[in-house]
Coordinates of N, CA, C and O in Angstrom, one line a residue:
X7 N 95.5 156.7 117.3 CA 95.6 156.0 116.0 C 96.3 154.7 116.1 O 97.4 154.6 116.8
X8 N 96.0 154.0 115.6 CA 96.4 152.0 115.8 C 97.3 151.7 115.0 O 98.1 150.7 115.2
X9 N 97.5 152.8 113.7 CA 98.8 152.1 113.1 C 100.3 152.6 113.8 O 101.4 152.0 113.6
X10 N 100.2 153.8 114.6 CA 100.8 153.7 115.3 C 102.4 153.2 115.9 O 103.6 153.6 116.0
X11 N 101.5 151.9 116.5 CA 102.5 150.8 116.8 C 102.5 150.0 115.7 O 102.3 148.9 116.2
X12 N 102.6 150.0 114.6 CA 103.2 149.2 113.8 C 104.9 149.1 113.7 O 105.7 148.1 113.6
X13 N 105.0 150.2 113.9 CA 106.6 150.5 114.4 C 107.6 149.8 115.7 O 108.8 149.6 115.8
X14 N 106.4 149.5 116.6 CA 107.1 149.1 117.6 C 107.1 147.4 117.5 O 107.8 146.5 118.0
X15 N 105.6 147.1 116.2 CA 105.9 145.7 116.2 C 106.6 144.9 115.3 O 107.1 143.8 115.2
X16 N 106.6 146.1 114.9 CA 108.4 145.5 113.3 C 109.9 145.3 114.1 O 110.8 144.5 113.9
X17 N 109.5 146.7 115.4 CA 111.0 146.4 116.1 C 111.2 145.2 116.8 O 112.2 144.6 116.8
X18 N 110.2 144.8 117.5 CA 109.8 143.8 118.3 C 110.2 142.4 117.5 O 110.8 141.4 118.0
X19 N 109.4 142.4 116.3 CA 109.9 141.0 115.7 C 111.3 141.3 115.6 O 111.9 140.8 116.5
X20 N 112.0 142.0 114.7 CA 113.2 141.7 114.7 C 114.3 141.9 115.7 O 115.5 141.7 115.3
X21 N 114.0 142.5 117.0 CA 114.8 142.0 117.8 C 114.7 140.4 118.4 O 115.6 139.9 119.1
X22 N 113.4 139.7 117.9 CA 113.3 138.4 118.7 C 113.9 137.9 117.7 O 114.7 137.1 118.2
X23 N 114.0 138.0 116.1 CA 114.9 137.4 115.5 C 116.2 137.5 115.4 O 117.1 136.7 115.2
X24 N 116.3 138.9 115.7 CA 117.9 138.4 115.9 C 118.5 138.1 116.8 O 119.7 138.0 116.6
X25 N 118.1 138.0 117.9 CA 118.5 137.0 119.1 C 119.4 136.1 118.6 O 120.6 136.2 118.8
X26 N 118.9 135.3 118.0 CA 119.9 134.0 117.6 C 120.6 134.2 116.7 O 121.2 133.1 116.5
X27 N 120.8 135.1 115.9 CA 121.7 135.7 114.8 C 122.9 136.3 115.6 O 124.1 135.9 115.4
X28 N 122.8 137.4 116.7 CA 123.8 137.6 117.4 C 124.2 136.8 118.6 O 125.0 137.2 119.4
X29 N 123.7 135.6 118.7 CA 124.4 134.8 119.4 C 125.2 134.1 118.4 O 126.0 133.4 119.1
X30 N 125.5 134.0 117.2 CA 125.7 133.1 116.0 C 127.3 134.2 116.1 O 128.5 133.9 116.2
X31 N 126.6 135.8 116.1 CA 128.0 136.4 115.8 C 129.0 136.5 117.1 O 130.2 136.8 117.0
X32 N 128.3 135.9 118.3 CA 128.8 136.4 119.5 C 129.8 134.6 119.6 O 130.8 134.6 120.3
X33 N 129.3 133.7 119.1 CA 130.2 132.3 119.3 C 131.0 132.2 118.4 O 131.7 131.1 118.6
X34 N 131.5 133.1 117.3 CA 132.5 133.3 116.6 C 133.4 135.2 116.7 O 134.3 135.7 116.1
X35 N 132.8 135.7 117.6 CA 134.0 137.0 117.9 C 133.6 137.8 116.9 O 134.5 138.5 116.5
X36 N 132.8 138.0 116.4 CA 132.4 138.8 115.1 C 130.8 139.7 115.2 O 129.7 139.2 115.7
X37 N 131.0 141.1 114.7 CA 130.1 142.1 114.7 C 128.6 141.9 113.7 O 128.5 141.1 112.7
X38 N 128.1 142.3 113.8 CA 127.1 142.5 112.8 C 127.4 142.5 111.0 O 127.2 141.8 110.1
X39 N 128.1 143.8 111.3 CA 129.1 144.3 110.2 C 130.0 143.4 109.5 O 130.1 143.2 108.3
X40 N 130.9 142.5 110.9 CA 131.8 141.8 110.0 C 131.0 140.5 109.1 O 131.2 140.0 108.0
X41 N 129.8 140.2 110.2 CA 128.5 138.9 109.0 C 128.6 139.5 107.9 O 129.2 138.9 107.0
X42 N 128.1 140.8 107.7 CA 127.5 141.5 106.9 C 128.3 141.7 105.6 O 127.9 141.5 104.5
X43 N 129.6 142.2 106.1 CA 131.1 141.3 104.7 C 131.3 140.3 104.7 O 131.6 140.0 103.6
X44 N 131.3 139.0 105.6 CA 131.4 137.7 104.7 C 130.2 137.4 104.0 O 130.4 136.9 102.9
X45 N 128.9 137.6 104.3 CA 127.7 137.7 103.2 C 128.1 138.1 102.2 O 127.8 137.4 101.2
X46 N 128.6 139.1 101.9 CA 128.4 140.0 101.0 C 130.0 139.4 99.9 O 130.2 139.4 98.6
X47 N 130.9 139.0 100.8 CA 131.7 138.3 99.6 C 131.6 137.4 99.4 O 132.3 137.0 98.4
X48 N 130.8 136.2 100.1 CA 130.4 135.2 99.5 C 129.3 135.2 98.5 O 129.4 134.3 97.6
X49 N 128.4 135.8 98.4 CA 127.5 136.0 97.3 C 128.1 136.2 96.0 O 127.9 135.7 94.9
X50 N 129.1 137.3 96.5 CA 129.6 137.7 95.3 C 130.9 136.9 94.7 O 131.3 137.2 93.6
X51 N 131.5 135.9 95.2 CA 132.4 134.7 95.1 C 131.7 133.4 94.5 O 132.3 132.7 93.7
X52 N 130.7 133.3 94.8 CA 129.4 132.1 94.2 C 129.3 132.7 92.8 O 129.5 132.1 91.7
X53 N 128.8 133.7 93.0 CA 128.7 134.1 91.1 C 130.3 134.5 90.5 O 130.5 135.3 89.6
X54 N 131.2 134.0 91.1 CA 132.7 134.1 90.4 C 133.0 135.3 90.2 O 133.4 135.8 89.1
X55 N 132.8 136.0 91.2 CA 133.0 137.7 91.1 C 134.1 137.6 92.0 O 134.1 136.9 93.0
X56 N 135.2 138.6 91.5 CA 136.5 139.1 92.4 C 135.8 140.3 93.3 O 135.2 141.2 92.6
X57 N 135.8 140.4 94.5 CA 135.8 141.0 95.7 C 137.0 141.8 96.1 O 138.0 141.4 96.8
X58 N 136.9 143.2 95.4 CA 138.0 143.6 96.1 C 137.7 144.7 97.4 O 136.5 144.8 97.6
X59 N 138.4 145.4 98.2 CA 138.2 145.8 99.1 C 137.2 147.5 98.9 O 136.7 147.9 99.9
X60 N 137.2 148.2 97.6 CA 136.5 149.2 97.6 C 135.4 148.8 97.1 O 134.7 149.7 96.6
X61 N 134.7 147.4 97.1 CA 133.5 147.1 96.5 C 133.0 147.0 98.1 O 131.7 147.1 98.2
X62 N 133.6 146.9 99.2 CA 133.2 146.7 100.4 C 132.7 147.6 101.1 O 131.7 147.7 101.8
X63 N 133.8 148.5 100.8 CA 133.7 150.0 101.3 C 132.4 150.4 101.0 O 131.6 150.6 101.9
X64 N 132.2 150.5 99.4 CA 130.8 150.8 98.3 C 129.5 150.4 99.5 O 128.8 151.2 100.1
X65 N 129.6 148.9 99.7 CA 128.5 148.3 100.1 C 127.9 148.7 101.5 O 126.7 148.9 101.8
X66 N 129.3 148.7 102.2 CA 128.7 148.8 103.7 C 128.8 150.3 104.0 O 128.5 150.8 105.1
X67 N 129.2 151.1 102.9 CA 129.5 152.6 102.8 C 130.2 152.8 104.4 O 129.5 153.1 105.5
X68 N 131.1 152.7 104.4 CA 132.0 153.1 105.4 C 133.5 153.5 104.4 O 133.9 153.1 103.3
X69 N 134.2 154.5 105.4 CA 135.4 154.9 105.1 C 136.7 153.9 105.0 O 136.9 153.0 105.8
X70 N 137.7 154.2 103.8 CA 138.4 152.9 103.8 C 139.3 152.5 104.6 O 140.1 151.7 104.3
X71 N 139.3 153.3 106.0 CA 140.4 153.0 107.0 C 139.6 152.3 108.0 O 140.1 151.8 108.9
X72 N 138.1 152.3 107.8 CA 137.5 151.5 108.8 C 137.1 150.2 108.1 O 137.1 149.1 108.6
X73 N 136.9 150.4 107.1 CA 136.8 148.6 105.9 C 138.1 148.2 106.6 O 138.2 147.2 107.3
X74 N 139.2 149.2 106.3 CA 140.7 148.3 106.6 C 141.1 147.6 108.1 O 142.1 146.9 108.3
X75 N 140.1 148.1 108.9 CA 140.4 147.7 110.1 C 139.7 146.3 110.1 O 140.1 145.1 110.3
X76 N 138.3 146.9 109.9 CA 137.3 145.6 109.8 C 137.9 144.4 109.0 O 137.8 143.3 109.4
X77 N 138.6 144.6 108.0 CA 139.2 143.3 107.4 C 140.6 142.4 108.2 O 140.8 141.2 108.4
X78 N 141.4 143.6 108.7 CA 142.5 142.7 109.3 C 141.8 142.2 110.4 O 142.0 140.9 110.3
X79 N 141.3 142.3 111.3 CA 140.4 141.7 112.4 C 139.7 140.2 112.0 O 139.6 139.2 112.6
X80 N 139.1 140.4 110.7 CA 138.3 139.0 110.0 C 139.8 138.4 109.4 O 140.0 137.2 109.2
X81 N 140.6 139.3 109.2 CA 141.9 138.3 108.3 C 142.5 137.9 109.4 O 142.9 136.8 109.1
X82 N 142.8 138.3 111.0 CA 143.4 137.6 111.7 C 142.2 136.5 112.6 O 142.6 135.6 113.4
X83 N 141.2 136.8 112.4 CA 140.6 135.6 112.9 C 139.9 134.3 111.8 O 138.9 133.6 111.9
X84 N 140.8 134.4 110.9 CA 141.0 133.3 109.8 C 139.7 133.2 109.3 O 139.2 132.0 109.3
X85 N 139.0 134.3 108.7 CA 137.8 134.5 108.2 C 138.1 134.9 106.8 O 137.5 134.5 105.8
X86 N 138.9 135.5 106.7 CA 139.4 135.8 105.3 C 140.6 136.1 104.5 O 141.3 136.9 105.1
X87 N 141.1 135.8 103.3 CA 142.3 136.5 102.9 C 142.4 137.1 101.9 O 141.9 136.7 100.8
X88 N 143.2 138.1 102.0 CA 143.7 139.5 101.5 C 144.9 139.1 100.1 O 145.9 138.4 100.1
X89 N 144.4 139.8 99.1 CA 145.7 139.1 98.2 C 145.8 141.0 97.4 O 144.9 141.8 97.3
X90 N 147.0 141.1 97.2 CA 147.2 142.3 96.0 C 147.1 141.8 94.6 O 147.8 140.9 94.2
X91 N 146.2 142.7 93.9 CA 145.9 142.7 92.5 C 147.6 142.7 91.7 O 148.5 143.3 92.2
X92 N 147.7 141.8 90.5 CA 148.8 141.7 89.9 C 148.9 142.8 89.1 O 150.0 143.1 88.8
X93 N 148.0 143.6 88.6 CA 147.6 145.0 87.5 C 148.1 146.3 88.7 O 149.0 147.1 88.4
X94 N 147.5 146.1 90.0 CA 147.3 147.5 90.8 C 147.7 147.0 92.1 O 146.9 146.3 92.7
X95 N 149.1 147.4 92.7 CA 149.2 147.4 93.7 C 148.1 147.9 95.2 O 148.1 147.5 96.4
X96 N 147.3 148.8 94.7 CA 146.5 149.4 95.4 C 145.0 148.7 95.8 O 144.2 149.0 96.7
X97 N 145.1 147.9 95.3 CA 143.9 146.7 95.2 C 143.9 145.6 95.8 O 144.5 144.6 95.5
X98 N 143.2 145.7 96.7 CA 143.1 144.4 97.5 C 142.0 143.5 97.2 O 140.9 144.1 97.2
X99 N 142.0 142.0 96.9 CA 140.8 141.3 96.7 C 140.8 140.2 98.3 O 141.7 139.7 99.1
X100 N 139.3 140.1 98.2 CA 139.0 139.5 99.8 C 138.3 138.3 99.1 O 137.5 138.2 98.1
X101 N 138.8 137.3 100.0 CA 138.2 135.7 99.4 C 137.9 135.4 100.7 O 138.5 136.0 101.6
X102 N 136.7 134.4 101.1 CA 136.7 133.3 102.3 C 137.4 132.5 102.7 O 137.5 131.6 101.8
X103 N 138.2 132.2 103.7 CA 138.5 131.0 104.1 C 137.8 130.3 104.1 O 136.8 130.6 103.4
X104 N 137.7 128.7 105.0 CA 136.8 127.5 104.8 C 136.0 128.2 106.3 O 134.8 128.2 106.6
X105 N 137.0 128.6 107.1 CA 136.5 129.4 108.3 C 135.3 130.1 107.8 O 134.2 129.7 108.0
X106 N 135.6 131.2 107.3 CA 134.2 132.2 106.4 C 133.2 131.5 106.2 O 132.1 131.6 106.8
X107 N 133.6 130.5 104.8 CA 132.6 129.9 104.4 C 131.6 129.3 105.6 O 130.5 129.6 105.7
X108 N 132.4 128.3 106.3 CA 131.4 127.9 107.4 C 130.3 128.7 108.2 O 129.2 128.4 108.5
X109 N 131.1 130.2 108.7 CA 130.1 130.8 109.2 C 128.6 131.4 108.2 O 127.5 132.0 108.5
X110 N 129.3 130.8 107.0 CA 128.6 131.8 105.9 C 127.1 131.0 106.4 O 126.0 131.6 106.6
X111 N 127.4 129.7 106.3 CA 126.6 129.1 105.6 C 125.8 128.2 107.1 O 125.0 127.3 107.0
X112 N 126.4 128.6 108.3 CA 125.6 129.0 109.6 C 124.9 129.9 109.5 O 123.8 129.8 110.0
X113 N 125.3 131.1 108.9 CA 124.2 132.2 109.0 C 123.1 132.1 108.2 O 122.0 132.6 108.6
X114 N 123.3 131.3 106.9 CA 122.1 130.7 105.9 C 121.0 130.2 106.8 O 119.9 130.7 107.0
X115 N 121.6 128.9 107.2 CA 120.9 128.2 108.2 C 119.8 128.5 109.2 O 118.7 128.0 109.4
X116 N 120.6 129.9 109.9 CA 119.3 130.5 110.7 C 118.3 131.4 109.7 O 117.1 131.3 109.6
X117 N 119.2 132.4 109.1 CA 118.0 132.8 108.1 C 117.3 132.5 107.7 O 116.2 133.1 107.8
X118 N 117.4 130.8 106.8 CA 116.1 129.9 106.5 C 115.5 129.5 107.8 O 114.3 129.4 107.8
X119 N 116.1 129.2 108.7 CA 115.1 128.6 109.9 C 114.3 129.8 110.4 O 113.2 129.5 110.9
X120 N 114.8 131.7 110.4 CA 114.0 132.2 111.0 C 112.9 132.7 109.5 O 112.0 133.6 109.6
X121 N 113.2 132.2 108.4 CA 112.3 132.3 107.3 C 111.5 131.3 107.2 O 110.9 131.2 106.1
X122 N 111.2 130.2 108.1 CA 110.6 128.9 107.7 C 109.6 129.0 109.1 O 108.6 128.3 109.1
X123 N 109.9 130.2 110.6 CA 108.7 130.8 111.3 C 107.9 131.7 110.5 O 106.7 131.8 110.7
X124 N 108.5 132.2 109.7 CA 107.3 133.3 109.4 C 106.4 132.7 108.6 O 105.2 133.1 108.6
X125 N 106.8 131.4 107.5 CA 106.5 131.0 106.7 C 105.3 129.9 107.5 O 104.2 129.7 106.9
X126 N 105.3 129.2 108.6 CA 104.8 128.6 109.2 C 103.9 129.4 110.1 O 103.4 128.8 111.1
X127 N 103.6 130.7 109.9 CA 102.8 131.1 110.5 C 101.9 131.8 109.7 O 100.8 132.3 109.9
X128 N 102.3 131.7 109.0 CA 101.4 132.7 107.7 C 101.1 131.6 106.2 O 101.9 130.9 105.7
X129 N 99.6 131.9 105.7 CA 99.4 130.9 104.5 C 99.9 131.6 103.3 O 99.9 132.8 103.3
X130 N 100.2 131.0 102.5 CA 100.6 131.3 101.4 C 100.1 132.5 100.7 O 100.9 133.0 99.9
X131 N 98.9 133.1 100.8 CA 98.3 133.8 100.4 C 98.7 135.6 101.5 O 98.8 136.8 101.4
X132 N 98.6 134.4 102.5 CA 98.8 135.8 103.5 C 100.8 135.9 103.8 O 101.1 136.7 104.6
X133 N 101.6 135.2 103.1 CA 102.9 135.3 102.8 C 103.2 136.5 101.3 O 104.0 137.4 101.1
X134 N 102.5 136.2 100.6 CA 102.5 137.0 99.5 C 102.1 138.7 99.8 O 102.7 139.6 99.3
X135 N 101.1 138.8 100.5 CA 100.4 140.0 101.0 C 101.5 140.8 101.9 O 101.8 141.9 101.7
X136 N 101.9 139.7 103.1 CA 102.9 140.7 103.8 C 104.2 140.9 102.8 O 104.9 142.0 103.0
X137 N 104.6 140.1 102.0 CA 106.1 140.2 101.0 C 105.8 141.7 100.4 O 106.6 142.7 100.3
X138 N 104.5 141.8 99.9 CA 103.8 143.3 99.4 C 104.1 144.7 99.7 O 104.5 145.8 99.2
X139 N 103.6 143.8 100.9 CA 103.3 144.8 102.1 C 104.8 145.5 102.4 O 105.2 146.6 101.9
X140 N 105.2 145.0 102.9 CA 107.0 145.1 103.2 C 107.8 145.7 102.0 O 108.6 146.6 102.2
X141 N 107.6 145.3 100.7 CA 108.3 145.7 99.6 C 107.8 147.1 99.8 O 108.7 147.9 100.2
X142 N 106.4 147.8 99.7 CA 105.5 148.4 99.7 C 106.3 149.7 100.9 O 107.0 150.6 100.5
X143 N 106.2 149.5 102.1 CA 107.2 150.0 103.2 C 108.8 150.9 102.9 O 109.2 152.0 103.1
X144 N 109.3 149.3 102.1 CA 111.0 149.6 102.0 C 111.0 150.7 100.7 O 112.0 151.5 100.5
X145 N 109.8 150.7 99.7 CA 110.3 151.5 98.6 C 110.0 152.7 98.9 O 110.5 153.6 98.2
X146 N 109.1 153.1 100.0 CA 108.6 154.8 100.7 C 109.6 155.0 101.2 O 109.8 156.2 101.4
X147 N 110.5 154.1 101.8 CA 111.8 154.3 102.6 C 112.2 155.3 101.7 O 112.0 156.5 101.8
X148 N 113.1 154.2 100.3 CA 113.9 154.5 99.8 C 113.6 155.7 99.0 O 114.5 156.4 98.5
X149 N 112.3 155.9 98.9 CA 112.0 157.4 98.0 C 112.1 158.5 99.0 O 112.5 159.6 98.5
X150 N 111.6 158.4 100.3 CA 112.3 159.4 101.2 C 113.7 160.0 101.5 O 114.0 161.1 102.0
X151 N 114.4 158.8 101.1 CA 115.7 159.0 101.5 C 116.0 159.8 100.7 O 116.5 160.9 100.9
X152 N 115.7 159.1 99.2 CA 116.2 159.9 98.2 C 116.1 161.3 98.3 O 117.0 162.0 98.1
X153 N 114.8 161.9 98.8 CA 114.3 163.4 99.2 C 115.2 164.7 99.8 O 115.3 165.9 99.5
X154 N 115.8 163.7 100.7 CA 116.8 164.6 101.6 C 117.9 164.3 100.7 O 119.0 164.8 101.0

């Protein structure tokens, strides 16, 4: 059966994309994970949202002694800083440095450039179809998951 390897060609593209995404994390000392928290507090800093450290936890669903590790590592390599809430000592809020920000918005950069191949390979009509298609994929995911 041919659909098959559909699986191995989804893997296939996105290891060729991220080639240059983890070289992006590898010229700054930083994991997948740690991109994946400055994304995630910069989105949420652009729309003037406070970032504190259990919205982190929430997102990348990890335990909060491993958020807490992952943050002093990004706080000591001047990616981010840590302030205590004036209401709750217990509260930590996470902002970007200009350091963060910069990587932030290196990582933008390749995302639109590796969104401007797919887009340059595919016409508009057949951009729409695969966006479908893919949406189509990720929601059988997520109703499976839900299952178990």
């Amino acid at each position: 059966m041919e659909n098959k390897k559909l699986f191995g060609l989804v893997c296939y593209l996105h290891r060729q994309m991220s080639r240059e995404n983890n070289a992006l994390f590898a010229d700054y000392g930083i994991t997948p994970v740690q991109m994946q928290t400055l994304v995630f507090v910069a989105i949420h800093t652009e729309k003037g949202e406070k970032v504190c450290q259990r919205d982190i936890e929430n997102y990348i669903n990890l335990r909060a002694s491993s958020v807490s590790t992952l943050l002093n590592t990004l706080e000591n390599g001047g990616f981010v800083n840590r302030e205590t809430s004036d209401g709750d000592a217990r509260t930590k809020y996470v902002s970007l440095t200009e350091k963060g920000y910069g990587v932030c918005n290196k990582n933008r950069t390749l995302m639109e450039n590796c969104d401007a191949v797919i887009q340059s390979a595919l016409s508009e009509e057949e951009q729409k179809i695969f966006k479908n298609l893919l949406l189509k994929v990720i929601e059988e995911i997520e109703t499976r998951k839900g299952e178990k």
